[in-house]
Short mmCIF file of C-alpha atoms in Angstrom, two decimals:
data_model
loop_
_atom_site.label_atom_id
_atom_site.label_comp_id
_atom_site.label_asym_id
_atom_site.label_seq_id
_atom_site.Cartn_x
_atom_site.Cartn_y
_atom_site.Cartn_z
CA MET A 1 -0.06 -0.10 0.01
CA ASN A 2 1.26 3.61 -0.99
CA MET A 3 1.33 5.78 2.12
CA SER A 4 2.82 8.80 -0.03
CA LYS A 5 0.99 12.02 0.60
CA PRO A 6 0.15 14.22 -2.51
CA ILE A 7 2.02 17.02 -3.66
CA VAL A 8 0.54 20.39 -4.32
CA HIS A 9 3.07 22.23 -6.67
CA PHE A 10 2.36 26.24 -6.80
CA ASP A 11 3.82 27.21 -10.03
CA LEU A 12 3.84 30.65 -9.51
CA GLU A 13 6.15 30.14 -6.51
CA ASP A 14 7.91 27.08 -7.75
CA MET A 15 6.94 25.39 -4.74
CA ASP A 16 6.06 21.79 -3.77
CA VAL A 17 3.92 21.13 -0.63
CA GLU A 18 3.02 17.80 0.83
CA VAL A 19 -0.34 17.45 2.36
CA PRO A 20 -2.92 14.79 3.75
CA ILE A 21 -5.38 13.49 1.11
CA GLY A 22 -8.54 15.42 1.32
CA THR A 23 -6.93 18.48 2.45
CA PRO A 24 -8.98 21.66 1.72
CA PHE A 25 -7.04 23.72 -0.96
CA GLN A 26 -7.40 26.97 1.42
CA GLU A 27 -5.72 25.11 4.50
CA VAL A 28 -2.68 24.46 2.04
CA VAL A 29 -2.46 27.74 1.02
CA ASP A 30 -3.05 29.52 4.58
CA ALA A 31 -0.14 26.80 5.90
CA CYS A 32 2.53 27.33 3.44
CA GLN A 33 1.21 31.14 2.64
CA ALA A 34 1.40 30.83 -1.11
CA ASP A 35 0.08 33.66 -3.00
CA VAL A 36 -3.58 32.94 -3.41
CA THR A 37 -5.93 35.58 -2.36
CA PHE A 38 -9.44 34.01 -0.91
CA GLY A 39 -12.41 36.69 -0.63
CA CYS A 40 -15.70 35.25 0.36
CA ARG A 41 -14.44 31.55 0.62
CA ASN A 42 -17.93 30.20 0.02
CA GLY A 43 -17.44 30.18 -3.82
CA THR A 44 -19.45 33.50 -5.02
CA CYS A 45 -16.68 36.15 -5.73
CA GLY A 46 -14.06 34.27 -7.82
CA THR A 47 -11.17 35.88 -6.35
CA CYS A 48 -9.48 32.44 -5.35
CA ARG A 49 -9.68 31.03 -9.44
CA ILE A 50 -6.97 28.67 -9.94
CA ARG A 51 -5.95 27.07 -13.26
CA ILE A 52 -4.99 23.49 -12.75
CA ASP A 53 -2.10 22.76 -15.03
CA GLU A 54 -1.67 19.09 -14.10
CA GLY A 55 -3.52 16.56 -11.85
CA SER A 56 -7.23 17.97 -12.30
CA ASN A 57 -8.64 14.42 -11.61
CA ASN A 58 -6.88 14.46 -8.15
CA LEU A 59 -9.06 17.27 -7.20
CA SER A 60 -12.17 17.00 -5.04
CA GLU A 61 -15.39 16.96 -7.82
CA MET A 62 -16.91 20.02 -8.99
CA GLN A 63 -20.26 20.70 -7.23
CA ARG A 64 -23.16 22.43 -9.16
CA GLU A 65 -22.41 26.06 -7.46
CA GLU A 66 -19.08 26.25 -8.58
CA LYS A 67 -19.71 24.78 -12.07
CA ASP A 68 -22.57 27.44 -12.39
CA PHE A 69 -20.04 30.24 -11.31
CA LEU A 70 -17.53 29.60 -13.55
CA ILE A 71 -19.65 29.32 -16.45
CA SER A 72 -21.03 32.62 -15.72
CA ILE A 73 -17.62 33.84 -15.93
CA GLU A 74 -16.76 32.06 -18.93
CA ALA A 75 -13.78 30.47 -16.96
CA GLU A 76 -11.80 27.92 -18.87
CA ASN A 77 -12.35 24.33 -18.58
CA ASN A 78 -8.99 23.74 -16.32
CA GLU A 79 -10.23 26.42 -13.87
CA ARG A 80 -11.47 25.89 -10.52
CA LEU A 81 -12.35 28.12 -7.45
CA GLY A 82 -9.47 27.43 -4.73
CA CYS A 83 -12.13 27.58 -1.70
CA GLN A 84 -14.19 25.02 -3.24
CA VAL A 85 -11.29 22.04 -4.04
CA SER A 86 -9.63 19.61 -1.58
CA ILE A 87 -6.54 17.60 -2.71
CA ASN A 88 -6.59 13.73 -3.29
CA GLY A 89 -3.54 13.12 -5.25
CA ASN A 90 -0.61 15.07 -6.96
CA CYS A 91 -1.60 18.12 -8.84
CA LYS A 92 -0.30 21.39 -10.24
CA ILE A 93 -1.73 24.98 -9.58
CA SER A 94 -1.26 28.36 -10.71
CA TYR A 95 -3.34 31.34 -9.30
CA ILE A 96 -5.12 33.42 -11.32
CA GLY A 97 -7.80 35.31 -9.59
CA LEU A 98 -10.85 36.97 -11.11
#
Protein backbone atom coordinates (compact mmCIF):
# COMPACT_ATOMS: atom_id res chain seq x y z
CA MET A 1 0.00 0.00 0.00
CA ASN A 2 1.37 3.43 -1.00
CA MET A 3 1.26 5.80 1.95
CA SER A 4 2.81 8.79 0.21
CA LYS A 5 1.02 12.10 0.56
CA PRO A 6 -0.09 14.15 -2.43
CA ILE A 7 2.13 17.02 -3.55
CA VAL A 8 0.66 20.37 -4.54
CA HIS A 9 2.97 22.34 -6.83
CA PHE A 10 2.40 26.09 -6.80
CA ASP A 11 3.61 27.22 -10.20
CA LEU A 12 4.04 30.94 -9.44
CA GLU A 13 6.22 30.24 -6.39
CA ASP A 14 7.84 27.09 -7.85
CA MET A 15 7.01 25.47 -4.50
CA ASP A 16 5.98 21.90 -3.66
CA VAL A 17 3.88 21.19 -0.57
CA GLU A 18 3.08 17.71 0.73
CA VAL A 19 -0.42 17.38 2.19
CA PRO A 20 -2.70 14.69 3.61
CA ILE A 21 -5.31 13.34 1.19
CA GLY A 22 -8.56 15.32 1.40
CA THR A 23 -6.97 18.55 2.62
CA PRO A 24 -8.91 21.63 1.53
CA PHE A 25 -6.82 23.78 -0.82
CA GLN A 26 -7.54 26.81 1.37
CA GLU A 27 -5.79 25.10 4.30
CA VAL A 28 -2.78 24.29 2.12
CA VAL A 29 -2.48 27.93 1.04
CA ASP A 30 -2.84 29.19 4.61
CA ALA A 31 -0.21 26.76 5.91
CA CYS A 32 2.44 27.45 3.28
CA GLN A 33 1.54 31.12 2.71
CA ALA A 34 1.30 30.72 -1.06
CA ASP A 35 0.21 33.77 -3.03
CA VAL A 36 -3.50 32.95 -3.44
CA THR A 37 -6.14 35.43 -2.33
CA PHE A 38 -9.48 34.28 -0.92
CA GLY A 39 -12.43 36.65 -0.71
CA CYS A 40 -15.78 35.23 0.31
CA ARG A 41 -14.42 31.69 0.88
CA ASN A 42 -17.75 30.16 -0.19
CA GLY A 43 -17.54 30.10 -3.98
CA THR A 44 -19.44 33.23 -4.93
CA CYS A 45 -16.80 35.92 -5.64
CA GLY A 46 -14.15 34.22 -7.81
CA THR A 47 -11.20 35.88 -6.07
CA CYS A 48 -9.56 32.48 -5.52
CA ARG A 49 -9.81 31.28 -9.14
CA ILE A 50 -6.99 28.90 -9.99
CA ARG A 51 -5.81 27.10 -13.12
CA ILE A 52 -5.10 23.38 -12.80
CA ASP A 53 -2.03 22.80 -14.96
CA GLU A 54 -1.76 19.11 -14.03
CA GLY A 55 -3.73 16.65 -11.92
CA SER A 56 -7.29 17.92 -12.27
CA ASN A 57 -8.48 14.34 -11.72
CA ASN A 58 -6.76 14.45 -8.30
CA LEU A 59 -9.04 17.17 -6.96
CA SER A 60 -12.45 16.96 -5.35
CA GLU A 61 -15.40 16.82 -7.70
CA MET A 62 -16.84 20.14 -8.82
CA GLN A 63 -20.24 20.85 -7.29
CA ARG A 64 -23.12 22.55 -9.11
CA GLU A 65 -22.65 26.01 -7.53
CA GLU A 66 -18.96 26.16 -8.50
CA LYS A 67 -19.71 24.92 -12.00
CA ASP A 68 -22.47 27.52 -12.47
CA PHE A 69 -20.23 30.34 -11.26
CA LEU A 70 -17.35 29.35 -13.55
CA ILE A 71 -19.72 29.13 -16.51
CA SER A 72 -21.08 32.61 -15.69
CA ILE A 73 -17.58 34.14 -15.92
CA GLU A 74 -16.70 32.09 -19.01
CA ALA A 75 -13.82 30.34 -17.25
CA GLU A 76 -11.67 27.79 -19.08
CA ASN A 77 -12.27 24.06 -18.47
CA ASN A 78 -9.10 23.76 -16.36
CA GLU A 79 -10.11 26.49 -13.91
CA ARG A 80 -11.54 25.99 -10.42
CA LEU A 81 -12.37 28.04 -7.35
CA GLY A 82 -9.67 27.36 -4.78
CA CYS A 83 -12.10 27.63 -1.88
CA GLN A 84 -14.10 24.70 -3.28
CA VAL A 85 -11.19 22.31 -3.92
CA SER A 86 -9.79 19.49 -1.79
CA ILE A 87 -6.56 17.72 -2.69
CA ASN A 88 -6.72 13.96 -3.33
CA GLY A 89 -3.50 13.51 -5.30
CA ASN A 90 -0.61 15.31 -6.98
CA CYS A 91 -1.47 18.51 -8.81
CA LYS A 92 0.12 21.61 -10.29
CA ILE A 93 -1.76 24.87 -9.68
CA SER A 94 -1.43 28.48 -10.82
CA TYR A 95 -3.31 31.34 -9.17
CA ILE A 96 -5.12 33.58 -11.64
CA GLY A 97 -7.75 35.39 -9.54
CA LEU A 98 -10.80 37.07 -10.99
